C-alpha cells in the first residue's frame, strides 16, 4: 500500500527510484525486516521455495534478479587466475612442428601482417622456438599436456581444456582488466561484482565475492583493486580481499577494550542514524553503507571460523601439498577457496603472478608450475570428493597467450615468449562443463585459431549461463544506457556444456 505523501512526480515510473518507493511505502522497511525475521525463524520449513538446491528456472535468489533466468548448473565459481599469461605452447597446446622448425623464421603467411608488441616488433628476426618440455596424452580422454603439469594431468578426465581462447588486448593491464570486467577500460564492474549484484549471497555472514592473492610475489605485473572492483555498481558488490596472517580482513577486529556487545550497541545506534538519513534522502549510498557495516559485524564471527584450518585432516594437507599449511601461499588459498565455497561464498577469485616469461622461460615456467599445479588439481579432486564439483565451476587460466617465436636472443639453454592475444588455453571443471574434452584448435604453428574460437565475451556469457543468468538480461543503467558484463557481445559456448 502506497503512502499518501507520494507526489504524482514520484509515481512516475521513469523518475521513481527504488529507494524512494520503499521510503514512501507504508510498512516498507518494517515489512522487509519482518519478512527477514520470519524467514530466519522458519529455518528449513521454506526450503521448497528458496532452497539453494532448487536450481530450476524461476528459483528465487537474493540478488537484483529476484529469480534465476533459467536452470543453473553451477551455484558458485572459483577462478584460479594466472596473472602474466602462462605459455599455452609449453603446457596445453602441443606443437611438434615447432620443435622441427626450431630456430627458423616465422613464415610471413602464418603471421599474416598481424601486429606485435613493441618488445619484439622491432626484432630483425622472429625465430620459432619449440617447447623444451615433454608432452604426453593423459586420461581416458587422451588430452595432451606438458610434463610440467604432473598433477593436472591426473585430472585430465575431469577438466575441459579450451585451446581456442582469444582477445584483442595485447598488453597486460588492458588484458587483465578485459578478462576480469569485460572491458579493456578501467571503471567497469568485475565479473564477481556482477554475479554478486545479480544473484546475491548464500551466506548472510560472509561476502558473496572474495579475492585472494598469493603472498610475497614481488615480481610480475601489479594486481590492482579495479580487477575486483564494483565499478558503477553499488559498492557492497566489490570483492572483499582476504590476506594472510592474523587479520584476513583489515580493520575487522574490535579495538582493544571493545567487546562484541559494545560493538553491537554502537552498530545499532549508527544504523538508526543511517535510517534517519535514508528517510530524508533516498540515497543508495546510504543503504550500501548500512549493508557494509552489518556485513563487517557479521564477519567478526564468521571469518575466524572460516579461516581456521585446525579442523582439516593431514590427508587434506597432503592432497594440496606441503605449502597449504603456509597462509597466503597459492596452495593455502586453494584450500581456503574450498572452505569458502562450502560456506556459501558465490564467487572466489585467486590471483597468482609470475607467468610473464619474456626471458628465462625454461627455468621460470617450471617454478610457477611447481607452485600452482598440485593445489589446482587438488581443489578439483577435493570438491569432487565432497560432492561439490558438480555445482562448482573451477576455471584456470591467464589473460592471453605467448608467442611461438622467441623474444630477444634464442640460445641453446634459454629463450622467452612475447604476448600473444590471438590464441591461448585455459581449463574449466565442474559446474555443468563437459569433463574430459578439448574445445577448439590452433594451426600447426600455434599462431592462429583454426576451430571453434572462444572470445572473452563468450567465456563470460558461458559462465553466466552456467549460473542461471542470461547475460543479456542482467544489466545496470549508468550514464544514460544499460550496461552488462558482455557489453553488446558474447555467445554461450554450448559445445562445452554437459
Short mmCIF file of C-alpha atoms in Angstrom, two decimals:
data_model
loop_
_atom_site.label_atom_id
_atom_site.label_comp_id
_atom_site.label_asym_id
_atom_site.label_seq_id
_atom_site.Cartn_x
_atom_site.Cartn_y
_atom_site.Cartn_z
CA UNK A 1 0.00 0.00 0.00
CA UNK A 2 1.49 3.33 -1.01
CA UNK A 3 1.71 6.18 1.49
CA UNK A 4 -0.35 9.31 0.82
CA UNK A 5 2.73 11.57 0.84
CA UNK A 6 3.97 10.36 -2.54
CA UNK A 7 3.56 13.03 -5.20
CA UNK A 8 2.48 12.44 -8.77
CA UNK A 9 6.04 13.06 -9.99
CA UNK A 10 7.32 10.44 -7.60
CA UNK A 11 4.81 7.98 -9.02
CA UNK A 12 6.27 8.44 -12.48
CA UNK A 13 7.74 5.01 -13.30
CA UNK A 14 10.60 6.65 -15.15
CA UNK A 15 11.68 9.08 -12.45
CA UNK A 16 10.92 6.98 -9.37
CA UNK A 17 13.91 5.46 -7.58
CA UNK A 18 13.60 2.07 -5.90
CA UNK A 19 14.72 3.59 -2.57
CA UNK A 20 12.15 6.36 -2.90
CA UNK A 21 9.43 3.78 -3.40
CA UNK A 22 10.45 1.89 -0.26
CA UNK A 23 10.77 5.15 1.66
CA UNK A 24 7.19 6.14 0.83
CA UNK A 25 5.65 2.69 1.13
CA UNK A 26 3.63 2.05 4.28
CA UNK A 27 5.39 -0.58 6.36
CA UNK A 28 8.17 -0.71 3.72
CA UNK A 29 11.24 -1.21 5.86
CA UNK A 30 9.24 -2.74 8.68
CA UNK A 31 7.78 -5.29 6.29
CA UNK A 32 11.18 -6.12 4.87
CA UNK A 33 12.62 -6.57 8.36
CA UNK A 34 9.66 -8.68 9.46
CA UNK A 35 9.98 -10.87 6.39
CA UNK A 36 13.67 -11.40 7.10
CA UNK A 37 12.98 -12.30 10.73
CA UNK A 38 10.20 -14.70 9.76
CA UNK A 39 12.43 -16.34 7.16
CA UNK A 40 15.15 -16.82 9.74
CA UNK A 41 12.77 -18.23 12.33
CA UNK A 42 11.13 -20.63 9.90
CA UNK A 43 14.51 -22.20 9.16
CA UNK A 44 14.21 -25.13 6.77
CA UNK A 45 10.42 -25.01 6.57
CA UNK A 46 10.62 -22.82 3.47
CA UNK A 47 13.26 -24.96 1.78
CA UNK A 48 10.93 -25.92 -1.04
CA UNK A 49 10.57 -22.26 -2.06
CA UNK A 50 14.08 -20.93 -1.67
CA UNK A 51 16.41 -23.89 -1.21
CA UNK A 52 19.79 -23.39 -2.94
CA UNK A 53 19.35 -26.94 -4.25
CA UNK A 54 16.35 -25.86 -6.30
CA UNK A 55 18.24 -24.53 -9.33
CA UNK A 56 15.48 -24.59 -11.94
CA UNK A 57 14.26 -21.57 -13.88
CA UNK A 58 12.48 -19.16 -11.57
CA UNK A 59 14.34 -20.25 -8.44
CA UNK A 60 14.37 -17.28 -6.04
CA UNK A 61 17.74 -15.59 -5.45
CA UNK A 62 18.50 -12.74 -3.03
CA UNK A 63 20.17 -10.55 -5.68
CA UNK A 64 18.69 -7.95 -8.02
CA UNK A 65 17.44 -10.61 -10.48
CA UNK A 66 14.95 -11.93 -7.94
CA UNK A 67 14.97 -15.34 -9.58
CA UNK A 68 17.13 -17.38 -11.94
CA UNK A 69 16.61 -16.66 -15.62
CA UNK A 70 16.95 -20.36 -16.45
CA UNK A 71 18.06 -23.62 -14.87
CA UNK A 72 21.54 -23.32 -13.36
CA UNK A 73 24.25 -25.96 -13.31
CA UNK A 74 26.62 -24.05 -11.02
CA UNK A 75 26.00 -22.39 -7.66
CA UNK A 76 29.43 -20.85 -7.36
CA UNK A 77 32.64 -20.04 -9.26
CA UNK A 78 36.31 -20.40 -8.26
CA UNK A 79 38.60 -18.62 -10.73
CA UNK A 80 42.30 -19.51 -10.38
CA UNK A 81 43.68 -16.58 -12.34
CA UNK A 82 47.30 -16.96 -13.51
CA UNK A 83 48.42 -13.36 -13.99
CA UNK A 84 51.11 -12.75 -16.60
CA UNK A 85 49.82 -15.27 -19.16
CA UNK A 86 51.04 -18.89 -18.97
CA UNK A 87 52.55 -20.25 -22.18
CA UNK A 88 49.95 -22.48 -23.79
CA UNK A 89 52.65 -23.89 -26.08
CA UNK A 90 54.57 -25.25 -23.10
CA UNK A 91 51.55 -26.53 -21.13
CA UNK A 92 48.44 -27.46 -23.15
CA UNK A 93 48.86 -26.85 -26.90
CA UNK A 94 51.32 -29.45 -28.21
CA UNK A 95 53.03 -28.35 -31.43
CA UNK A 96 55.74 -30.81 -32.57
CA UNK A 97 56.20 -28.78 -35.77
CA UNK A 98 57.77 -26.00 -33.70
CA UNK A 99 60.43 -28.42 -32.49
CA UNK A 100 61.10 -29.50 -36.07
CA UNK A 101 61.45 -25.88 -37.21
CA UNK A 102 63.18 -24.64 -34.05
CA UNK A 103 65.34 -21.61 -34.86
CA UNK A 104 63.83 -20.96 -38.29
CA UNK A 105 61.94 -17.81 -39.18
CA UNK A 106 58.21 -17.34 -38.50
CA UNK A 107 56.65 -17.57 -42.00
CA UNK A 108 55.05 -14.35 -43.25
CA UNK A 109 51.96 -16.25 -44.36
CA UNK A 110 51.44 -17.51 -40.80
CA UNK A 111 51.92 -14.10 -39.20
CA UNK A 112 49.66 -12.51 -41.79
CA UNK A 113 50.82 -8.98 -41.02
CA UNK A 114 49.31 -9.12 -37.54
CA UNK A 115 50.63 -6.58 -35.06
CA UNK A 116 53.30 -7.40 -32.50
CA UNK A 117 54.14 -5.75 -29.21
CA UNK A 118 56.80 -3.07 -29.03
CA UNK A 119 59.03 -5.56 -27.24
CA UNK A 120 59.52 -7.84 -30.25
CA UNK A 121 58.09 -5.78 -33.11
CA UNK A 122 61.47 -4.21 -33.79
CA UNK A 123 63.38 -7.51 -33.91
CA UNK A 124 65.09 -8.21 -37.22
CA UNK A 125 64.33 -11.90 -36.77
CA UNK A 126 61.45 -13.87 -35.21
CA UNK A 127 62.87 -17.38 -34.75
CA UNK A 128 60.41 -20.15 -33.97
CA UNK A 129 61.04 -21.98 -30.74
CA UNK A 130 59.80 -25.42 -29.78
CA UNK A 131 58.94 -26.44 -26.25
CA UNK A 132 61.78 -27.98 -24.22
CA UNK A 133 59.22 -29.94 -22.21
CA UNK A 134 57.86 -33.40 -22.95
CA UNK A 135 54.21 -33.79 -23.90
CA UNK A 136 52.09 -36.90 -23.39
CA UNK A 137 48.44 -37.85 -23.63
CA UNK A 138 46.67 -38.32 -20.32
CA UNK A 139 43.48 -39.92 -19.04
CA UNK A 140 40.96 -41.92 -20.99
CA UNK A 141 40.26 -38.75 -22.97
CA UNK A 142 43.88 -38.59 -24.19
CA UNK A 143 44.38 -34.86 -23.61
CA UNK A 144 47.92 -33.68 -24.42
CA UNK A 145 49.71 -31.96 -21.54
CA UNK A 146 53.25 -30.99 -20.67
CA UNK A 147 55.32 -32.85 -18.11
CA UNK A 148 55.29 -29.61 -16.11
CA UNK A 149 51.71 -30.41 -15.06
CA UNK A 150 52.04 -33.84 -13.40
CA UNK A 151 49.08 -33.25 -11.07
CA UNK A 152 46.74 -31.55 -13.54
CA UNK A 153 47.40 -34.40 -15.98
CA UNK A 154 45.90 -36.78 -13.39
CA UNK A 155 42.56 -34.95 -13.57
CA UNK A 156 42.51 -34.82 -17.38
CA UNK A 157 39.21 -36.72 -17.40
CA UNK A 158 37.64 -34.13 -15.09
CA UNK A 159 38.51 -30.96 -17.00
CA UNK A 160 37.67 -29.26 -20.27
CA UNK A 161 40.69 -27.65 -21.95
CA UNK A 162 39.72 -24.70 -24.15
CA UNK A 163 42.56 -24.20 -26.65
CA UNK A 164 40.84 -21.54 -28.73
CA UNK A 165 40.58 -18.54 -26.42
CA UNK A 166 41.39 -15.13 -27.92
CA UNK A 167 41.32 -11.44 -27.02
CA UNK A 168 42.05 -8.06 -28.62
CA UNK A 169 44.23 -6.89 -25.73
CA UNK A 170 47.97 -7.25 -26.28
CA UNK A 171 49.34 -5.71 -23.06
CA UNK A 172 48.85 -6.90 -19.50
CA UNK A 173 46.91 -4.01 -17.95
CA UNK A 174 44.13 -3.88 -20.55
CA UNK A 175 44.16 -7.68 -20.97
CA UNK A 176 43.68 -8.48 -17.27
CA UNK A 177 41.07 -5.74 -16.99
CA UNK A 178 39.29 -7.26 -20.01
CA UNK A 179 39.29 -10.76 -18.53
CA UNK A 180 38.01 -9.51 -15.18
CA UNK A 181 35.48 -6.89 -16.28
CA UNK A 182 34.58 -7.46 -19.94
CA UNK A 183 36.22 -4.19 -20.98
CA UNK A 184 39.80 -3.08 -21.57
CA UNK A 185 38.98 0.29 -20.00
CA UNK A 186 39.09 0.69 -16.19
CA UNK A 187 35.90 1.54 -14.36
CA UNK A 188 33.60 -1.35 -15.27
CA UNK A 189 32.30 -3.79 -12.64
CA UNK A 190 34.25 -7.02 -12.25
CA UNK A 191 32.75 -10.39 -13.07
CA UNK A 192 32.40 -11.26 -9.38
CA UNK A 193 30.64 -7.95 -8.70
CA UNK A 194 28.13 -8.67 -11.48
CA UNK A 195 27.47 -12.13 -10.04
CA UNK A 196 27.02 -10.69 -6.54
CA UNK A 197 24.72 -7.95 -7.86
CA UNK A 198 22.55 -10.35 -9.83
CA UNK A 199 22.44 -13.43 -7.60
CA UNK A 200 23.25 -12.14 -4.12
CA UNK A 201 24.79 -14.18 -1.33
CA UNK A 202 24.01 -17.66 0.00
CA UNK A 203 25.51 -16.75 3.39
CA UNK A 204 24.49 -13.66 5.39
CA UNK A 205 27.70 -13.80 7.45
CA UNK A 206 30.22 -13.89 4.59
CA UNK A 207 30.64 -11.73 1.49
CA UNK A 208 29.42 -13.18 -1.79
CA UNK A 209 32.66 -12.19 -3.58
CA UNK A 210 36.07 -12.93 -2.05
CA UNK A 211 39.52 -12.27 -3.52
CA UNK A 212 42.90 -13.72 -2.51
CA UNK A 213 46.37 -13.05 -3.90
CA UNK A 214 49.45 -15.21 -3.43
CA UNK A 215 51.69 -13.54 -0.85
CA UNK A 216 55.34 -12.50 -1.23
CA UNK A 217 55.25 -12.18 -5.02
CA UNK A 218 57.50 -9.21 -5.63
CA UNK A 219 57.82 -9.62 -9.39
CA UNK A 220 55.24 -9.66 -12.12
CA UNK A 221 52.56 -7.26 -13.22
CA UNK A 222 50.82 -5.38 -10.38
CA UNK A 223 47.44 -6.59 -9.16
CA UNK A 224 45.21 -3.58 -8.57
CA UNK A 225 41.83 -3.37 -6.85
CA UNK A 226 39.95 -2.41 -10.02
CA UNK A 227 40.29 -6.05 -11.13
CA UNK A 228 37.80 -6.97 -8.41
CA UNK A 229 36.06 -3.61 -8.07
CA UNK A 230 32.37 -2.79 -8.25
CA UNK A 231 32.74 -0.13 -10.96
CA UNK A 232 29.41 1.71 -11.21
CA UNK A 233 27.51 -0.97 -9.28
CA UNK A 234 26.71 -0.27 -5.60
CA UNK A 235 29.87 -0.51 -3.52
CA UNK A 236 28.76 -3.51 -1.44
CA UNK A 237 29.32 -5.69 -4.53
CA UNK A 238 33.09 -5.14 -4.74
CA UNK A 239 35.32 -8.09 -3.89
CA UNK A 240 36.46 -8.45 -0.28
CA UNK A 241 40.18 -9.18 -0.22
CA UNK A 242 41.40 -11.81 2.24
CA UNK A 243 45.01 -11.51 3.37
CA UNK A 244 47.35 -13.95 5.09
CA UNK A 245 48.09 -13.54 8.77
CA UNK A 246 46.10 -12.90 11.92
CA UNK A 247 43.70 -10.43 10.28
CA UNK A 248 42.44 -11.83 6.95
CA UNK A 249 40.23 -8.75 6.51
CA UNK A 250 41.75 -5.44 7.56
CA UNK A 251 40.13 -3.42 10.35
CA UNK A 252 37.65 -6.19 11.13
CA UNK A 253 38.77 -6.89 14.69
CA UNK A 254 37.47 -4.82 17.59
CA UNK A 255 39.87 -2.24 19.04
CA UNK A 256 41.43 -3.11 22.38
CA UNK A 257 38.88 -2.70 25.19
CA UNK A 258 35.82 -3.03 22.92
CA UNK A 259 33.79 -6.23 23.24
CA UNK A 260 31.14 -7.69 20.94
CA UNK A 261 28.20 -6.29 22.92
CA UNK A 262 29.66 -2.78 22.85
CA UNK A 263 30.21 -3.05 19.10
CA UNK A 264 26.62 -4.28 18.60
CA UNK A 265 25.26 -1.32 20.59
CA UNK A 266 27.35 1.08 18.53
CA UNK A 267 26.16 -0.58 15.33
CA UNK A 268 22.52 -0.26 16.38
CA UNK A 269 22.92 3.43 17.17
CA UNK A 270 24.75 4.03 13.89
CA UNK A 271 22.04 2.15 12.00
CA UNK A 272 19.35 4.41 13.48
CA UNK A 273 21.26 7.49 12.31
CA UNK A 274 21.62 5.99 8.84
CA UNK A 275 17.93 5.15 8.70
CA UNK A 276 17.08 8.75 9.63
CA UNK A 277 19.35 9.96 6.84
CA UNK A 278 17.80 7.47 4.43
CA UNK A 279 14.27 8.63 5.34
CA UNK A 280 15.14 12.23 4.46
CA UNK A 281 17.23 11.44 1.40
CA UNK A 282 16.72 8.20 -0.57
CA UNK A 283 20.42 7.81 -1.35
CA UNK A 284 21.52 4.29 -2.37
CA UNK A 285 24.99 5.06 -0.99
CA UNK A 286 23.50 5.24 2.49
CA UNK A 287 21.91 1.84 2.08
CA UNK A 288 25.24 0.44 0.82
CA UNK A 289 26.94 1.86 3.91
CA UNK A 290 24.38 0.19 6.19
CA UNK A 291 24.86 -3.16 4.43
CA UNK A 292 28.65 -2.94 4.66
CA UNK A 293 28.64 -2.12 8.39
CA UNK A 294 26.34 -5.05 9.08
CA UNK A 295 28.42 -7.40 6.94
CA UNK A 296 31.58 -6.32 8.78
CA UNK A 297 29.93 -7.05 12.11
CA UNK A 298 28.76 -10.48 10.92
CA UNK A 299 32.23 -11.31 9.59
CA UNK A 300 33.78 -10.75 13.02
CA UNK A 301 32.50 -14.20 13.99
CA UNK A 302 32.37 -15.94 10.60
CA UNK A 303 35.85 -15.07 9.28
CA UNK A 304 37.88 -16.58 12.16
CA UNK A 305 35.93 -19.84 11.80
CA UNK A 306 36.25 -19.97 8.00
CA UNK A 307 39.98 -19.22 8.03
CA UNK A 308 40.93 -21.67 10.80
CA UNK A 309 42.38 -24.81 9.21
CA UNK A 310 42.57 -26.68 12.52
CA UNK A 311 39.70 -28.97 11.54
CA UNK A 312 41.39 -30.08 8.28
CA UNK A 313 42.94 -33.55 8.24
CA UNK A 314 46.53 -34.37 7.37
CA UNK A 315 45.23 -36.15 4.28
CA UNK A 316 43.79 -32.87 3.03
CA UNK A 317 47.08 -31.03 3.58
CA UNK A 318 48.91 -33.82 1.75
CA UNK A 319 46.46 -33.51 -1.14
CA UNK A 320 47.06 -29.77 -1.56
CA UNK A 321 50.78 -30.02 -0.83
CA UNK A 322 53.10 -29.01 1.97
CA UNK A 323 52.69 -25.32 1.16
CA UNK A 324 48.99 -25.50 2.09
CA UNK A 325 49.99 -25.03 5.74
CA UNK A 326 51.63 -21.71 4.82
CA UNK A 327 48.93 -19.00 5.00
CA UNK A 328 48.80 -16.83 1.89
CA UNK A 329 50.51 -19.33 -0.40
CA UNK A 330 48.69 -20.38 -3.55
CA UNK A 331 48.10 -23.84 -2.06
CA UNK A 332 46.66 -22.39 1.16
CA UNK A 333 44.45 -20.05 -0.87
CA UNK A 334 43.11 -23.01 -2.87
CA UNK A 335 42.20 -24.79 0.35
CA UNK A 336 40.66 -21.58 1.65
CA UNK A 337 38.65 -21.33 -1.58
CA UNK A 338 37.17 -24.77 -0.92
CA UNK A 339 36.26 -23.80 2.64
CA UNK A 340 34.60 -20.59 1.47
CA UNK A 341 32.71 -22.47 -1.24
CA UNK A 342 31.40 -24.83 1.43
CA UNK A 343 30.11 -21.82 3.36
CA UNK A 344 28.14 -20.31 0.50
CA UNK A 345 30.57 -17.76 -0.98
CA UNK A 346 29.39 -17.43 -4.56
CA UNK A 347 32.44 -16.06 -6.40
CA UNK A 348 36.02 -16.74 -5.27
CA UNK A 349 38.93 -15.28 -7.20
CA UNK A 350 42.55 -16.32 -6.66
CA UNK A 351 45.36 -14.32 -8.28
CA UNK A 352 48.84 -15.75 -8.80
CA UNK A 353 51.52 -13.65 -10.52
CA UNK A 354 54.78 -14.53 -12.25
CA UNK A 355 53.84 -16.10 -15.60
CA UNK A 356 55.22 -13.25 -17.75
CA UNK A 357 58.18 -15.11 -19.26
CA UNK A 358 59.73 -12.73 -21.78
CA UNK A 359 63.01 -14.45 -20.97
CA UNK A 360 64.26 -17.39 -18.96
CA UNK A 361 61.18 -19.50 -19.66
CA UNK A 362 62.89 -22.92 -19.34
CA UNK A 363 63.59 -22.16 -15.67
CA UNK A 364 60.79 -19.73 -14.85
CA UNK A 365 57.82 -21.75 -16.06
CA UNK A 366 58.69 -24.91 -14.04
CA UNK A 367 58.88 -22.78 -10.89
CA UNK A 368 55.38 -21.43 -11.49
CA UNK A 369 54.03 -24.90 -12.20
CA UNK A 370 55.60 -26.23 -9.01
CA UNK A 371 53.80 -23.50 -7.03
CA UNK A 372 50.38 -23.99 -8.62
CA UNK A 373 49.95 -27.40 -10.28
CA UNK A 374 49.36 -29.65 -7.27
CA UNK A 375 46.99 -27.31 -5.45
CA UNK A 376 44.95 -26.53 -8.58
CA UNK A 377 44.39 -30.23 -9.24
CA UNK A 378 43.79 -30.88 -5.53
CA UNK A 379 40.99 -28.31 -5.46
CA UNK A 380 39.15 -30.19 -8.22
CA UNK A 381 39.75 -33.54 -6.51
CA UNK A 382 38.67 -32.18 -3.12
CA UNK A 383 35.46 -30.70 -4.48
CA UNK A 384 34.73 -33.98 -6.24
CA UNK A 385 35.36 -35.91 -3.02
CA UNK A 386 32.88 -33.71 -1.18
CA UNK A 387 30.23 -33.94 -3.91
CA UNK A 388 30.61 -30.22 -4.69
CA UNK A 389 32.30 -30.31 -8.09
CA UNK A 390 29.06 -30.84 -9.99
CA UNK A 391 27.76 -27.42 -8.88
CA UNK A 392 31.10 -25.57 -8.50
CA UNK A 393 32.70 -24.12 -11.64
CA UNK A 394 36.51 -24.04 -11.43
CA UNK A 395 38.46 -22.02 -14.02
CA UNK A 396 42.26 -21.90 -14.51
CA UNK A 397 43.95 -19.50 -16.94
CA UNK A 398 45.52 -16.14 -17.68
CA UNK A 399 44.80 -13.04 -19.75
CA UNK A 400 46.31 -14.08 -23.11
CA UNK A 401 48.87 -16.49 -24.58
CA UNK A 402 52.53 -16.47 -25.60
CA UNK A 403 54.20 -16.33 -29.00
CA UNK A 404 55.58 -19.30 -30.93
CA UNK A 405 58.72 -17.28 -31.66
CA UNK A 406 61.47 -16.13 -29.34
CA UNK A 407 61.53 -12.66 -27.88
CA UNK A 408 65.11 -11.47 -27.72
CA UNK A 409 68.03 -13.78 -28.33
CA UNK A 410 67.46 -17.51 -28.71
CA UNK A 411 70.22 -19.55 -27.07
CA UNK A 412 70.77 -23.27 -26.53
CA UNK A 413 69.59 -23.08 -22.94
CA UNK A 414 67.17 -20.18 -22.73
CA UNK A 415 64.51 -18.18 -24.54
CA UNK A 416 61.44 -16.07 -23.87
CA UNK A 417 57.99 -15.72 -25.42
CA UNK A 418 56.18 -12.43 -26.04
CA UNK A 419 52.47 -11.66 -25.58
CA UNK A 420 50.10 -13.40 -28.00
CA UNK A 421 46.41 -12.46 -27.85
CA UNK A 422 45.29 -14.43 -30.92
CA UNK A 423 45.13 -17.81 -29.21
CA UNK A 424 45.60 -19.18 -25.72
CA UNK A 425 44.41 -22.00 -23.48
CA UNK A 426 42.58 -22.34 -20.20
CA UNK A 427 40.76 -25.15 -18.46
CA UNK A 428 37.42 -25.46 -16.69
CA UNK A 429 35.99 -28.14 -14.44
CA UNK A 430 32.65 -28.94 -12.81
CA UNK A 431 29.63 -26.66 -12.71
CA UNK A 432 27.97 -28.09 -15.81
CA UNK A 433 31.02 -28.22 -18.10
CA UNK A 434 31.74 -31.40 -20.08
CA UNK A 435 34.66 -33.25 -18.49
CA UNK A 436 37.49 -34.87 -20.42
CA UNK A 437 37.24 -32.84 -23.63
CA UNK A 438 39.32 -30.38 -25.62
CA UNK A 439 37.49 -27.50 -27.27
CA UNK A 440 38.90 -25.61 -30.24
CA UNK A 441 42.21 -25.82 -32.07
CA UNK A 442 45.09 -23.75 -33.42
CA UNK A 443 47.22 -24.17 -36.53
CA UNK A 444 50.36 -26.34 -36.59
CA UNK A 445 52.44 -23.31 -35.68
CA UNK A 446 50.29 -22.43 -32.67
CA UNK A 447 49.81 -18.92 -34.03
CA UNK A 448 46.23 -18.70 -35.36
CA UNK A 449 42.88 -20.24 -34.46
CA UNK A 450 41.52 -22.88 -36.81
CA UNK A 451 38.50 -24.24 -34.95
CA UNK A 452 35.76 -23.06 -32.54
CA UNK A 453 37.13 -19.67 -31.40
CA UNK A 454 36.08 -18.50 -27.92
CA UNK A 455 36.28 -14.79 -27.19
CA UNK A 456 36.46 -13.44 -23.63
CA UNK A 457 32.88 -12.18 -24.04
CA UNK A 458 31.87 -15.73 -24.96
CA UNK A 459 33.59 -17.07 -21.84
CA UNK A 460 31.75 -14.56 -19.67
CA UNK A 461 28.42 -15.37 -21.32
CA UNK A 462 29.02 -19.08 -20.70
CA UNK A 463 29.95 -18.57 -17.04
CA UNK A 464 26.80 -16.54 -16.51
CA UNK A 465 24.71 -19.15 -18.32
CA UNK A 466 26.00 -21.90 -16.03
CA UNK A 467 24.97 -19.79 -13.03
CA UNK A 468 21.43 -19.47 -14.36
CA UNK A 469 21.92 -15.93 -15.66
CA UNK A 470 21.05 -14.68 -19.14
CA UNK A 471 23.99 -12.35 -19.77
CA UNK A 472 21.84 -10.13 -21.99
CA UNK A 473 19.25 -9.58 -19.24
CA UNK A 474 21.50 -8.80 -16.26
CA UNK A 475 22.02 -5.08 -16.82
CA UNK A 476 22.56 -1.86 -14.89
CA UNK A 477 21.63 1.60 -16.11
CA UNK A 478 24.54 4.03 -15.96
CA UNK A 479 25.22 7.31 -17.79
CA UNK A 480 22.08 7.00 -19.86
CA UNK A 481 22.30 3.42 -21.10
CA UNK A 482 22.10 -0.16 -19.93
CA UNK A 483 25.44 -1.87 -19.29
CA UNK A 484 26.18 -5.56 -18.90
CA UNK A 485 29.27 -7.73 -18.36
CA UNK A 486 29.41 -8.74 -22.03
CA UNK A 487 28.60 -5.23 -23.34
CA UNK A 488 26.83 -5.91 -26.68
CA UNK A 489 28.69 -9.14 -27.43
CA UNK A 490 29.02 -12.69 -26.19
CA UNK A 491 27.66 -16.08 -27.22
CA UNK A 492 27.24 -19.05 -24.90
CA UNK A 493 29.64 -21.87 -25.86
CA UNK A 494 27.09 -24.68 -25.87
CA UNK A 495 29.56 -27.28 -27.12
CA UNK A 496 31.33 -27.41 -23.76
CA UNK A 497 28.16 -27.70 -21.67
CA UNK A 498 27.30 -31.05 -20.14
#
